[in-house]
Coordinates of C-alpha atoms in Angstrom, one line a residue:
Q1 CA 0.0 0.0 0.0
V2 CA 1.2 3.5 -0.9
T3 CA -0.3 6.8 0.3
V4 CA -1.4 9.5 -2.1
R5 CA 1.4 11.7 -0.7
D6 CA 4.1 9.1 -1.4
A7 CA 2.7 8.4 -4.9
L8 CA 2.9 12.1 -5.8
N9 CA 6.5 12.2 -4.3
Q10 CA 7.5 9.2 -6.4
A11 CA 6.1 10.8 -9.6
L12 CA 7.9 14.1 -9.0
D13 CA 11.2 12.2 -8.2
E14 CA 10.9 10.1 -11.3
E15 CA 10.1 12.9 -13.7
L16 CA 12.8 15.2 -12.2
E17 CA 15.3 12.4 -12.8
R18 CA 14.0 11.6 -16.3
D19 CA 14.0 15.1 -17.8
E20 CA 16.3 17.9 -16.7
R21 CA 13.9 20.5 -18.0
V22 CA 11.4 19.6 -15.2
F23 CA 11.6 21.7 -12.1
L24 CA 9.4 22.3 -9.1
L25 CA 8.6 25.7 -7.6
G26 CA 6.2 27.0 -5.0
E27 CA 5.8 28.0 -1.3
E28 CA 8.0 26.0 1.0
V29 CA 8.5 23.2 -1.5
A30 CA 12.3 23.0 -1.0
Q31 CA 13.9 23.3 2.4
Y32 CA 10.7 22.6 4.3
D33 CA 9.9 19.6 2.1
G34 CA 6.5 21.1 1.1
A35 CA 3.6 22.2 3.1
Y36 CA 2.1 18.7 2.9
K37 CA 5.5 16.9 2.5
I38 CA 4.8 16.0 -1.1
S39 CA 8.3 17.2 -2.1
R40 CA 10.0 15.5 0.8
G41 CA 13.7 14.9 0.0
L42 CA 13.6 16.4 -3.5
W43 CA 15.5 19.6 -2.6
K44 CA 18.3 17.6 -1.0
K45 CA 18.5 15.3 -4.0
Y46 CA 18.2 17.9 -6.9
G47 CA 19.3 21.2 -5.4
D48 CA 18.3 24.8 -5.6
K49 CA 18.0 25.0 -9.4
R50 CA 15.4 22.2 -9.7
V51 CA 13.4 22.6 -6.4
I52 CA 12.8 26.3 -5.7
D53 CA 11.2 28.1 -2.7
T54 CA 9.3 31.2 -3.8
P55 CA 7.1 33.9 -2.3
I56 CA 3.4 33.6 -2.5
M57 CA 1.9 33.9 -6.0
G58 CA 4.6 35.6 -8.1
F59 CA 5.9 32.2 -9.0
T60 CA 2.9 31.5 -11.3
G61 CA 4.1 34.1 -13.8
I62 CA 7.7 33.0 -13.5
A63 CA 6.6 29.4 -14.2
V64 CA 4.5 30.3 -17.2
G65 CA 7.4 32.3 -18.7
A66 CA 9.8 29.3 -18.0
A67 CA 7.4 27.0 -19.8
M68 CA 7.2 29.3 -22.9
A69 CA 11.0 29.3 -22.9
G70 CA 11.2 25.5 -23.1
L71 CA 11.3 24.3 -19.5
R72 CA 8.7 22.1 -17.9
P73 CA 7.8 23.7 -14.5
V74 CA 5.6 22.1 -11.9
C75 CA 3.9 24.9 -10.0
E76 CA 2.6 24.0 -6.5
F77 CA -0.1 26.1 -4.9
M78 CA -0.3 25.6 -1.2
T79 CA -4.0 25.5 -1.8
F80 CA -5.9 26.1 -5.0
N81 CA -7.8 28.9 -3.3
F82 CA -4.6 30.9 -3.7
S83 CA -4.7 30.4 -7.4
M84 CA -7.5 33.0 -7.6
Q85 CA -4.6 35.5 -7.0
A86 CA -2.9 34.1 -10.1
I87 CA -5.9 33.2 -12.3
D88 CA -4.9 35.8 -14.9
Q89 CA -1.6 34.0 -15.4
V90 CA -3.3 30.5 -15.5
I91 CA -6.0 31.5 -18.0
N92 CA -4.8 34.4 -20.0
S93 CA -1.1 33.6 -20.1
A94 CA -0.9 29.8 -19.9
A95 CA -4.2 28.5 -21.3
K96 CA -4.6 30.8 -24.3
T97 CA -1.1 31.2 -25.6
C98 CA -0.8 28.0 -27.7
Y99 CA -4.1 28.8 -29.5
M100 CA -3.4 32.6 -29.9
S101 CA 0.1 31.8 -31.3
A102 CA -1.3 29.3 -33.8
G103 CA 0.5 26.5 -32.1
A104 CA 3.9 28.2 -32.2
I105 CA 4.3 28.5 -28.5
A106 CA 3.7 25.5 -26.3
V107 CA 3.2 26.0 -22.5
P108 CA 4.1 22.7 -20.9
I109 CA 3.3 23.5 -17.3
V110 CA 1.5 21.7 -14.4
F111 CA -0.3 23.7 -11.7
R112 CA -0.9 21.4 -8.8
G113 CA -2.0 21.4 -5.2
P114 CA -4.9 20.6 -2.8
N115 CA -8.4 21.6 -4.0
G116 CA -11.9 21.6 -2.5
A117 CA -12.9 21.3 1.2
S118 CA -10.4 20.1 3.8
A119 CA -11.5 20.2 7.4
G120 CA -12.3 23.4 9.3
V121 CA -10.8 25.8 6.9
A122 CA -14.0 27.8 6.2
A123 CA -15.4 29.6 3.2
Q124 CA -12.2 31.1 1.7
H125 CA -10.2 27.9 1.7
S126 CA -12.8 25.2 0.7
Q127 CA -13.7 25.9 -2.9
C128 CA -13.6 23.2 -5.6
F129 CA -12.1 24.6 -8.8
A130 CA -13.0 21.7 -11.1
A131 CA -15.8 23.6 -12.7
W132 CA -13.8 26.9 -12.7
Y133 CA -10.9 25.6 -14.6
G134 CA -12.8 22.9 -16.5
H135 CA -14.7 25.8 -18.1
C136 CA -11.6 27.1 -19.9
P137 CA -10.4 25.9 -23.3
G138 CA -6.7 25.5 -23.5
L139 CA -6.4 23.9 -20.1
K140 CA -6.4 20.2 -19.3
V141 CA -7.8 19.5 -15.8
V142 CA -7.2 16.3 -13.9
S143 CA -8.6 15.2 -10.5
P144 CA -7.1 12.1 -8.9
W145 CA -8.7 9.9 -6.2
S146 CA -6.3 7.0 -5.5
S147 CA -2.5 6.7 -5.3
E148 CA -2.5 5.1 -8.7
D149 CA -4.5 8.1 -10.1
A150 CA -2.2 10.6 -8.4
K151 CA 1.1 9.1 -9.7
G152 CA -0.1 8.3 -13.2
L153 CA -1.9 11.6 -13.8
L154 CA 1.0 13.7 -12.4
K155 CA 3.5 11.9 -14.7
A156 CA 1.2 12.3 -17.7
S157 CA 0.6 15.9 -16.9
I158 CA 4.3 16.7 -16.6
R159 CA 5.0 15.1 -20.0
D160 CA 2.0 16.9 -21.7
D161 CA 2.8 19.9 -23.9
N162 CA -0.4 21.7 -22.7
P163 CA -0.9 23.5 -19.4
V164 CA -2.5 21.1 -16.9
V165 CA -4.3 21.9 -13.7
M166 CA -4.1 19.0 -11.2
L167 CA -6.6 19.2 -8.5
E168 CA -5.6 17.0 -5.5
N169 CA -7.4 16.6 -2.2
E170 CA -5.7 17.4 1.1
L171 CA -7.7 14.8 3.1
L172 CA -6.5 12.1 0.7
Y173 CA -2.8 12.8 1.1
G174 CA -2.4 10.4 4.0
V175 CA -4.7 7.7 2.8
P176 CA -3.1 4.4 1.7
F177 CA -4.2 2.6 -1.5
E178 CA -3.2 -0.6 -3.1
M179 CA -0.8 0.0 -6.0
S180 CA -0.1 -2.6 -8.6
E181 CA 3.5 -3.5 -9.5
Q182 CA 2.8 -1.9 -12.9
A183 CA 1.8 1.3 -11.2
Q184 CA 5.0 1.5 -9.3
S185 CA 7.2 1.3 -12.4
K186 CA 8.9 4.4 -13.8
D187 CA 7.0 4.0 -17.1
F188 CA 3.6 4.1 -15.6
I189 CA 1.2 6.8 -16.6
V190 CA -2.6 7.3 -16.5
P191 CA -3.8 8.7 -19.8
I192 CA -5.4 12.1 -19.5
G193 CA -9.0 12.1 -20.7
K194 CA -9.8 8.5 -19.7
A195 CA -12.2 7.6 -16.9
K196 CA -12.0 4.4 -14.8
I197 CA -14.8 2.1 -13.8
E198 CA -14.0 1.4 -10.1
R199 CA -17.0 -0.9 -9.6
Q200 CA -19.2 -2.8 -12.1
G201 CA -22.9 -2.5 -11.6
T202 CA -26.2 -2.9 -13.4
H203 CA -28.9 -0.7 -11.7
V204 CA -27.5 2.8 -11.5
T205 CA -24.4 4.8 -12.7
L206 CA -22.5 6.9 -10.1
V207 CA -20.1 9.4 -11.6
S208 CA -17.6 11.2 -9.4
H209 CA -14.1 12.6 -9.1
S210 CA -11.5 13.1 -6.3
R211 CA -12.5 12.3 -2.7
P212 CA -16.3 11.7 -3.4
V213 CA -15.3 8.6 -5.4
G214 CA -14.6 6.9 -2.1
H215 CA -18.0 8.0 -0.8
C216 CA -19.6 6.5 -3.9
L217 CA -17.9 3.1 -3.3
E218 CA -19.0 3.1 0.3
A219 CA -22.6 3.9 -0.7
A220 CA -22.4 1.2 -3.4
A221 CA -21.3 -1.4 -0.7
V222 CA -24.3 -0.4 1.5
L223 CA -26.7 -0.5 -1.4
A224 CA -25.4 -3.9 -2.6
K225 CA -26.7 -5.4 0.7
E226 CA -30.2 -4.2 -0.4
G227 CA -29.8 -5.7 -3.8
V228 CA -28.9 -2.5 -5.7
E229 CA -25.8 -2.8 -7.8
C230 CA -24.1 0.6 -8.5
E231 CA -21.6 1.1 -11.3
V232 CA -19.0 3.6 -9.9
I233 CA -17.1 5.7 -12.4
N234 CA -14.0 7.7 -11.4
L235 CA -13.7 10.5 -13.9
R236 CA -10.0 11.1 -13.2
T237 CA -10.1 13.9 -15.9
I238 CA -12.5 16.8 -15.9
R239 CA -11.3 18.3 -19.2
P240 CA -11.2 16.6 -21.7
M241 CA -14.1 14.7 -20.2
D242 CA -14.5 11.0 -21.0
I243 CA -18.3 11.2 -21.7
E244 CA -18.1 7.9 -23.8
T245 CA -17.5 5.8 -20.7
V246 CA -20.4 7.5 -18.9
E247 CA -22.7 7.0 -21.9
A248 CA -21.9 3.3 -22.2
S249 CA -22.6 2.9 -18.5
V250 CA -25.9 4.8 -18.7
V251 CA -27.0 2.6 -21.6
K252 CA -26.4 -0.4 -19.4
T253 CA -27.9 0.8 -16.1
N254 CA -30.6 3.3 -17.3
H255 CA -30.0 5.6 -14.4
L256 CA -27.5 8.3 -13.6
V257 CA -26.4 10.0 -10.3
T258 CA -23.4 12.5 -10.3
V259 CA -21.5 13.3 -7.1
E260 CA -19.1 16.2 -6.5
G261 CA -17.9 18.3 -3.6
G262 CA -18.3 21.6 -5.6
W263 CA -21.3 23.9 -5.8
P264 CA -24.3 22.8 -8.0
Q265 CA -24.7 25.8 -10.3
F266 CA -22.6 25.3 -13.6
G267 CA -20.9 22.3 -11.9
V268 CA -19.2 19.2 -13.2
G269 CA -22.4 17.2 -12.6
A270 CA -24.4 19.8 -14.5
E271 CA -22.1 19.3 -17.5
I272 CA -22.3 15.5 -17.4
C273 CA -26.1 15.7 -17.2
A274 CA -26.2 18.1 -20.2
R275 CA -23.9 15.9 -22.3
I276 CA -26.1 12.9 -21.5
M277 CA -29.2 14.9 -22.4
E278 CA -27.7 15.9 -25.8
G279 CA -26.4 12.4 -26.7
S280 CA -27.9 9.1 -27.7
A281 CA -27.7 7.7 -24.1
F282 CA -30.6 10.0 -23.1
N283 CA -33.0 7.5 -24.8
Y284 CA -31.9 4.9 -22.3
L285 CA -32.6 6.8 -19.1
D286 CA -35.6 5.5 -17.1
A287 CA -35.6 8.4 -14.7
P288 CA -34.1 12.0 -14.6
A289 CA -30.4 12.2 -13.8
V290 CA -29.8 13.4 -10.3
R291 CA -26.9 15.6 -9.0
V292 CA -25.4 15.3 -5.5
T293 CA -23.3 18.3 -4.8
G294 CA -21.9 20.6 -2.1
A295 CA -24.5 23.0 -0.6
D296 CA -25.0 26.3 -2.5
V297 CA -23.5 28.4 0.3
P298 CA -20.0 29.6 1.3
M299 CA -18.5 26.9 3.5
P300 CA -19.2 27.3 7.2
Y301 CA -16.5 26.9 9.8
A302 CA -18.4 24.9 12.4
K303 CA -17.8 21.1 11.8
I304 CA -21.5 20.1 12.1
L305 CA -22.4 22.7 9.5
E306 CA -19.5 21.7 7.3
D307 CA -20.6 18.1 7.4
N308 CA -24.0 19.2 6.2
C309 CA -22.5 21.1 3.3
I310 CA -20.4 18.3 1.9
P311 CA -22.0 15.2 0.2
Q312 CA -22.0 12.3 2.6
V313 CA -22.5 8.6 2.0
K314 CA -26.1 8.9 3.2
D315 CA -26.8 11.6 0.6
I316 CA -25.6 9.4 -2.2
I317 CA -27.8 6.5 -0.9
F318 CA -30.8 8.8 -0.7
A319 CA -30.2 10.0 -4.3
V320 CA -29.9 6.5 -5.7
K321 CA -33.1 5.4 -4.0
K322 CA -34.9 8.5 -5.2
T323 CA -33.7 7.8 -8.8
L324 CA -34.7 4.1 -8.6
N325 CA -38.0 5.0 -6.9
I326 CA -37.4 2.6 -4.0

Protein backbone atom coordinates (compact mmCIF):
# COMPACT_ATOMS: atom_id res chain seq x y z
CA GLN A 1 0.00 0.00 0.00
CA VAL A 2 1.16 3.50 -0.88
CA THR A 3 -0.28 6.80 0.34
CA VAL A 4 -1.35 9.48 -2.13
CA ARG A 5 1.41 11.70 -0.68
CA ASP A 6 4.09 9.09 -1.41
CA ALA A 7 2.67 8.40 -4.88
CA LEU A 8 2.94 12.10 -5.78
CA ASN A 9 6.46 12.23 -4.34
CA GLN A 10 7.45 9.18 -6.45
CA ALA A 11 6.06 10.81 -9.59
CA LEU A 12 7.93 14.07 -9.02
CA ASP A 13 11.17 12.24 -8.21
CA GLU A 14 10.94 10.05 -11.33
CA GLU A 15 10.11 12.95 -13.66
CA LEU A 16 12.82 15.24 -12.23
CA GLU A 17 15.29 12.39 -12.79
CA ARG A 18 13.99 11.57 -16.28
CA ASP A 19 13.98 15.09 -17.79
CA GLU A 20 16.35 17.86 -16.72
CA ARG A 21 13.89 20.49 -18.02
CA VAL A 22 11.44 19.60 -15.22
CA PHE A 23 11.63 21.70 -12.06
CA LEU A 24 9.37 22.29 -9.05
CA LEU A 25 8.58 25.68 -7.57
CA GLY A 26 6.17 27.02 -4.97
CA GLU A 27 5.82 28.03 -1.35
CA GLU A 28 7.96 25.96 1.03
CA VAL A 29 8.53 23.16 -1.53
CA ALA A 30 12.30 23.04 -1.00
CA GLN A 31 13.93 23.29 2.43
CA TYR A 32 10.67 22.63 4.31
CA ASP A 33 9.88 19.57 2.10
CA GLY A 34 6.52 21.06 1.07
CA ALA A 35 3.56 22.23 3.14
CA TYR A 36 2.12 18.68 2.90
CA LYS A 37 5.50 16.92 2.52
CA ILE A 38 4.76 16.04 -1.12
CA SER A 39 8.26 17.19 -2.15
CA ARG A 40 9.99 15.45 0.76
CA GLY A 41 13.69 14.85 0.02
CA LEU A 42 13.64 16.38 -3.47
CA TRP A 43 15.54 19.59 -2.62
CA LYS A 44 18.34 17.60 -0.99
CA LYS A 45 18.51 15.33 -4.04
CA TYR A 46 18.18 17.87 -6.89
CA GLY A 47 19.33 21.15 -5.35
CA ASP A 48 18.31 24.83 -5.60
CA LYS A 49 17.99 24.97 -9.39
CA ARG A 50 15.41 22.19 -9.65
CA VAL A 51 13.39 22.65 -6.44
CA ILE A 52 12.79 26.31 -5.68
CA ASP A 53 11.18 28.07 -2.70
CA THR A 54 9.26 31.15 -3.84
CA PRO A 55 7.13 33.90 -2.30
CA ILE A 56 3.35 33.60 -2.53
CA MET A 57 1.86 33.92 -6.02
CA GLY A 58 4.57 35.65 -8.08
CA PHE A 59 5.87 32.20 -8.98
CA THR A 60 2.93 31.52 -11.31
CA GLY A 61 4.07 34.11 -13.83
CA ILE A 62 7.69 32.97 -13.49
CA ALA A 63 6.60 29.37 -14.18
CA VAL A 64 4.52 30.33 -17.24
CA GLY A 65 7.45 32.27 -18.71
CA ALA A 66 9.79 29.35 -18.03
CA ALA A 67 7.40 26.98 -19.83
CA MET A 68 7.24 29.28 -22.85
CA ALA A 69 11.05 29.30 -22.89
CA GLY A 70 11.23 25.51 -23.12
CA LEU A 71 11.35 24.28 -19.51
CA ARG A 72 8.68 22.08 -17.88
CA PRO A 73 7.75 23.67 -14.54
CA VAL A 74 5.57 22.07 -11.87
CA CYS A 75 3.95 24.92 -9.97
CA GLU A 76 2.61 23.97 -6.52
CA PHE A 77 -0.15 26.05 -4.93
CA MET A 78 -0.28 25.55 -1.17
CA THR A 79 -4.04 25.50 -1.78
CA PHE A 80 -5.90 26.09 -5.04
CA ASN A 81 -7.83 28.86 -3.32
CA PHE A 82 -4.61 30.90 -3.66
CA SER A 83 -4.72 30.38 -7.43
CA MET A 84 -7.45 33.03 -7.55
CA GLN A 85 -4.63 35.53 -7.00
CA ALA A 86 -2.95 34.12 -10.13
CA ILE A 87 -5.93 33.19 -12.31
CA ASP A 88 -4.94 35.77 -14.94
CA GLN A 89 -1.61 33.96 -15.42
CA VAL A 90 -3.27 30.52 -15.48
CA ILE A 91 -6.02 31.45 -17.96
CA ASN A 92 -4.81 34.44 -20.00
CA SER A 93 -1.09 33.59 -20.09
CA ALA A 94 -0.92 29.77 -19.93
CA ALA A 95 -4.23 28.46 -21.33
CA LYS A 96 -4.63 30.78 -24.32
CA THR A 97 -1.07 31.20 -25.60
CA CYS A 98 -0.79 28.04 -27.72
CA TYR A 99 -4.09 28.83 -29.48
CA MET A 100 -3.35 32.56 -29.93
CA SER A 101 0.12 31.78 -31.33
CA ALA A 102 -1.34 29.29 -33.84
CA GLY A 103 0.51 26.48 -32.08
CA ALA A 104 3.92 28.18 -32.23
CA ILE A 105 4.28 28.51 -28.45
CA ALA A 106 3.67 25.46 -26.28
CA VAL A 107 3.18 26.00 -22.55
CA PRO A 108 4.08 22.68 -20.88
CA ILE A 109 3.29 23.48 -17.26
CA VAL A 110 1.55 21.72 -14.38
CA PHE A 111 -0.35 23.72 -11.75
CA ARG A 112 -0.94 21.37 -8.81
CA GLY A 113 -2.02 21.41 -5.17
CA PRO A 114 -4.93 20.63 -2.83
CA ASN A 115 -8.43 21.55 -4.02
CA GLY A 116 -11.89 21.58 -2.48
CA ALA A 117 -12.91 21.32 1.16
CA SER A 118 -10.43 20.13 3.76
CA ALA A 119 -11.51 20.23 7.43
CA GLY A 120 -12.33 23.39 9.34
CA VAL A 121 -10.80 25.85 6.88
CA ALA A 122 -14.04 27.75 6.22
CA ALA A 123 -15.36 29.63 3.21
CA GLN A 124 -12.21 31.14 1.70
CA HIS A 125 -10.21 27.89 1.67
CA SER A 126 -12.81 25.25 0.74
CA GLN A 127 -13.66 25.91 -2.90
CA CYS A 128 -13.58 23.21 -5.57
CA PHE A 129 -12.06 24.59 -8.77
CA ALA A 130 -12.98 21.68 -11.07
CA ALA A 131 -15.82 23.63 -12.71
CA TRP A 132 -13.84 26.91 -12.71
CA TYR A 133 -10.85 25.55 -14.60
CA GLY A 134 -12.81 22.88 -16.48
CA HIS A 135 -14.70 25.76 -18.11
CA CYS A 136 -11.61 27.11 -19.90
CA PRO A 137 -10.44 25.90 -23.33
CA GLY A 138 -6.66 25.53 -23.54
CA LEU A 139 -6.35 23.87 -20.14
CA LYS A 140 -6.41 20.19 -19.29
CA VAL A 141 -7.83 19.48 -15.82
CA VAL A 142 -7.23 16.28 -13.87
CA SER A 143 -8.61 15.23 -10.49
CA PRO A 144 -7.11 12.09 -8.91
CA TRP A 145 -8.69 9.90 -6.23
CA SER A 146 -6.34 6.96 -5.54
CA SER A 147 -2.55 6.73 -5.28
CA GLU A 148 -2.48 5.15 -8.75
CA ASP A 149 -4.47 8.09 -10.14
CA ALA A 150 -2.19 10.59 -8.40
CA LYS A 151 1.08 9.11 -9.65
CA GLY A 152 -0.09 8.27 -13.17
CA LEU A 153 -1.88 11.56 -13.79
CA LEU A 154 0.99 13.69 -12.45
CA LYS A 155 3.51 11.92 -14.68
CA ALA A 156 1.19 12.26 -17.70
CA SER A 157 0.62 15.95 -16.89
CA ILE A 158 4.34 16.74 -16.64
CA ARG A 159 4.95 15.06 -20.03
CA ASP A 160 2.03 16.87 -21.72
CA ASP A 161 2.77 19.90 -23.89
CA ASN A 162 -0.37 21.70 -22.70
CA PRO A 163 -0.94 23.51 -19.41
CA VAL A 164 -2.51 21.06 -16.94
CA VAL A 165 -4.33 21.89 -13.71
CA MET A 166 -4.05 18.99 -11.24
CA LEU A 167 -6.63 19.19 -8.46
CA GLU A 168 -5.59 17.03 -5.51
CA ASN A 169 -7.38 16.63 -2.17
CA GLU A 170 -5.67 17.42 1.13
CA LEU A 171 -7.70 14.85 3.06
CA LEU A 172 -6.51 12.08 0.70
CA TYR A 173 -2.77 12.77 1.09
CA GLY A 174 -2.36 10.40 4.04
CA VAL A 175 -4.74 7.72 2.75
CA PRO A 176 -3.06 4.44 1.66
CA PHE A 177 -4.25 2.64 -1.49
CA GLU A 178 -3.22 -0.63 -3.09
CA MET A 179 -0.83 0.01 -5.95
CA SER A 180 -0.08 -2.62 -8.56
CA GLU A 181 3.47 -3.51 -9.49
CA GLN A 182 2.85 -1.93 -12.88
CA ALA A 183 1.79 1.34 -11.22
CA GLN A 184 5.05 1.47 -9.27
CA SER A 185 7.21 1.28 -12.40
CA LYS A 186 8.87 4.41 -13.79
CA ASP A 187 7.05 4.03 -17.11
CA PHE A 188 3.56 4.05 -15.59
CA ILE A 189 1.19 6.84 -16.63
CA VAL A 190 -2.59 7.29 -16.50
CA PRO A 191 -3.78 8.72 -19.84
CA ILE A 192 -5.38 12.15 -19.52
CA GLY A 193 -9.02 12.07 -20.67
CA LYS A 194 -9.82 8.46 -19.69
CA ALA A 195 -12.19 7.60 -16.85
CA LYS A 196 -11.97 4.38 -14.83
CA ILE A 197 -14.81 2.08 -13.77
CA GLU A 198 -14.01 1.41 -10.10
CA ARG A 199 -16.97 -0.94 -9.56
CA GLN A 200 -19.17 -2.76 -12.06
CA GLY A 201 -22.94 -2.54 -11.60
CA THR A 202 -26.25 -2.91 -13.40
CA HIS A 203 -28.86 -0.72 -11.68
CA VAL A 204 -27.46 2.84 -11.51
CA THR A 205 -24.37 4.76 -12.68
CA LEU A 206 -22.53 6.87 -10.09
CA VAL A 207 -20.07 9.36 -11.61
CA SER A 208 -17.62 11.24 -9.41
CA HIS A 209 -14.07 12.57 -9.08
CA SER A 210 -11.55 13.10 -6.29
CA ARG A 211 -12.52 12.26 -2.69
CA PRO A 212 -16.26 11.65 -3.36
CA VAL A 213 -15.28 8.57 -5.43
CA GLY A 214 -14.56 6.89 -2.10
CA HIS A 215 -17.98 7.96 -0.79
CA CYS A 216 -19.61 6.48 -3.90
CA LEU A 217 -17.87 3.14 -3.32
CA GLU A 218 -18.99 3.15 0.33
CA ALA A 219 -22.57 3.92 -0.72
CA ALA A 220 -22.40 1.18 -3.37
CA ALA A 221 -21.30 -1.36 -0.73
CA VAL A 222 -24.26 -0.43 1.51
CA LEU A 223 -26.73 -0.52 -1.40
CA ALA A 224 -25.41 -3.89 -2.59
CA LYS A 225 -26.70 -5.41 0.67
CA GLU A 226 -30.15 -4.21 -0.37
CA GLY A 227 -29.82 -5.73 -3.84
CA VAL A 228 -28.92 -2.51 -5.68
CA GLU A 229 -25.76 -2.81 -7.82
CA CYS A 230 -24.12 0.58 -8.52
CA GLU A 231 -21.58 1.12 -11.28
CA VAL A 232 -19.01 3.63 -9.95
CA ILE A 233 -17.07 5.73 -12.45
CA ASN A 234 -13.98 7.66 -11.35
CA LEU A 235 -13.71 10.49 -13.91
CA ARG A 236 -9.99 11.11 -13.25
CA THR A 237 -10.05 13.90 -15.87
CA ILE A 238 -12.45 16.84 -15.85
CA ARG A 239 -11.27 18.28 -19.19
CA PRO A 240 -11.24 16.63 -21.68
CA MET A 241 -14.13 14.67 -20.18
CA ASP A 242 -14.53 10.97 -21.00
CA ILE A 243 -18.25 11.16 -21.69
CA GLU A 244 -18.14 7.94 -23.75
CA THR A 245 -17.49 5.81 -20.67
CA VAL A 246 -20.38 7.51 -18.86
CA GLU A 247 -22.71 7.04 -21.85
CA ALA A 248 -21.86 3.34 -22.15
CA SER A 249 -22.61 2.88 -18.45
CA VAL A 250 -25.93 4.76 -18.66
CA VAL A 251 -26.97 2.58 -21.62
CA LYS A 252 -26.36 -0.43 -19.35
CA THR A 253 -27.90 0.84 -16.07
CA ASN A 254 -30.58 3.27 -17.34
CA HIS A 255 -30.00 5.58 -14.35
CA LEU A 256 -27.47 8.33 -13.57
CA VAL A 257 -26.37 10.05 -10.35
CA THR A 258 -23.42 12.48 -10.32
CA VAL A 259 -21.53 13.26 -7.12
CA GLU A 260 -19.13 16.16 -6.46
CA GLY A 261 -17.92 18.34 -3.61
CA GLY A 262 -18.32 21.59 -5.57
CA TRP A 263 -21.31 23.89 -5.83
CA PRO A 264 -24.31 22.82 -7.96
CA GLN A 265 -24.65 25.77 -10.34
CA PHE A 266 -22.63 25.26 -13.56
CA GLY A 267 -20.87 22.31 -11.89
CA VAL A 268 -19.19 19.18 -13.20
CA GLY A 269 -22.38 17.18 -12.59
CA ALA A 270 -24.40 19.78 -14.51
CA GLU A 271 -22.07 19.33 -17.50
CA ILE A 272 -22.33 15.53 -17.37
CA CYS A 273 -26.14 15.71 -17.21
CA ALA A 274 -26.23 18.12 -20.16
CA ARG A 275 -23.93 15.92 -22.27
CA ILE A 276 -26.08 12.85 -21.54
CA MET A 277 -29.23 14.85 -22.44
CA GLU A 278 -27.70 15.88 -25.76
CA GLY A 279 -26.42 12.41 -26.71
CA SER A 280 -27.94 9.07 -27.65
CA ALA A 281 -27.68 7.72 -24.08
CA PHE A 282 -30.60 10.00 -23.11
CA ASN A 283 -32.96 7.54 -24.81
CA TYR A 284 -31.89 4.86 -22.33
CA LEU A 285 -32.62 6.82 -19.14
CA ASP A 286 -35.58 5.46 -17.15
CA ALA A 287 -35.56 8.43 -14.74
CA PRO A 288 -34.15 11.96 -14.62
CA ALA A 289 -30.44 12.23 -13.84
CA VAL A 290 -29.78 13.42 -10.29
CA ARG A 291 -26.91 15.56 -8.96
CA VAL A 292 -25.42 15.25 -5.47
CA THR A 293 -23.28 18.34 -4.77
CA GLY A 294 -21.94 20.59 -2.07
CA ALA A 295 -24.46 22.99 -0.59
CA ASP A 296 -24.98 26.26 -2.51
CA VAL A 297 -23.48 28.39 0.28
CA PRO A 298 -20.02 29.60 1.32
CA MET A 299 -18.49 26.86 3.48
CA PRO A 300 -19.25 27.30 7.21
CA TYR A 301 -16.45 26.88 9.75
CA ALA A 302 -18.39 24.86 12.36
CA LYS A 303 -17.83 21.12 11.85
CA ILE A 304 -21.50 20.08 12.09
CA LEU A 305 -22.45 22.68 9.47
CA GLU A 306 -19.49 21.72 7.30
CA ASP A 307 -20.61 18.06 7.36
CA ASN A 308 -24.04 19.16 6.16
CA CYS A 309 -22.47 21.14 3.29
CA ILE A 310 -20.40 18.30 1.85
CA PRO A 311 -21.98 15.23 0.20
CA GLN A 312 -21.99 12.29 2.62
CA VAL A 313 -22.53 8.58 1.96
CA LYS A 314 -26.14 8.88 3.21
CA ASP A 315 -26.84 11.63 0.64
CA ILE A 316 -25.65 9.37 -2.19
CA ILE A 317 -27.78 6.47 -0.93
CA PHE A 318 -30.80 8.78 -0.72
CA ALA A 319 -30.21 10.05 -4.29
CA VAL A 320 -29.88 6.49 -5.67
CA LYS A 321 -33.11 5.36 -3.98
CA LYS A 322 -34.90 8.46 -5.24
CA THR A 323 -33.68 7.78 -8.79
CA LEU A 324 -34.70 4.11 -8.64
CA ASN A 325 -37.98 5.01 -6.89
CA ILE A 326 -37.39 2.63 -3.97
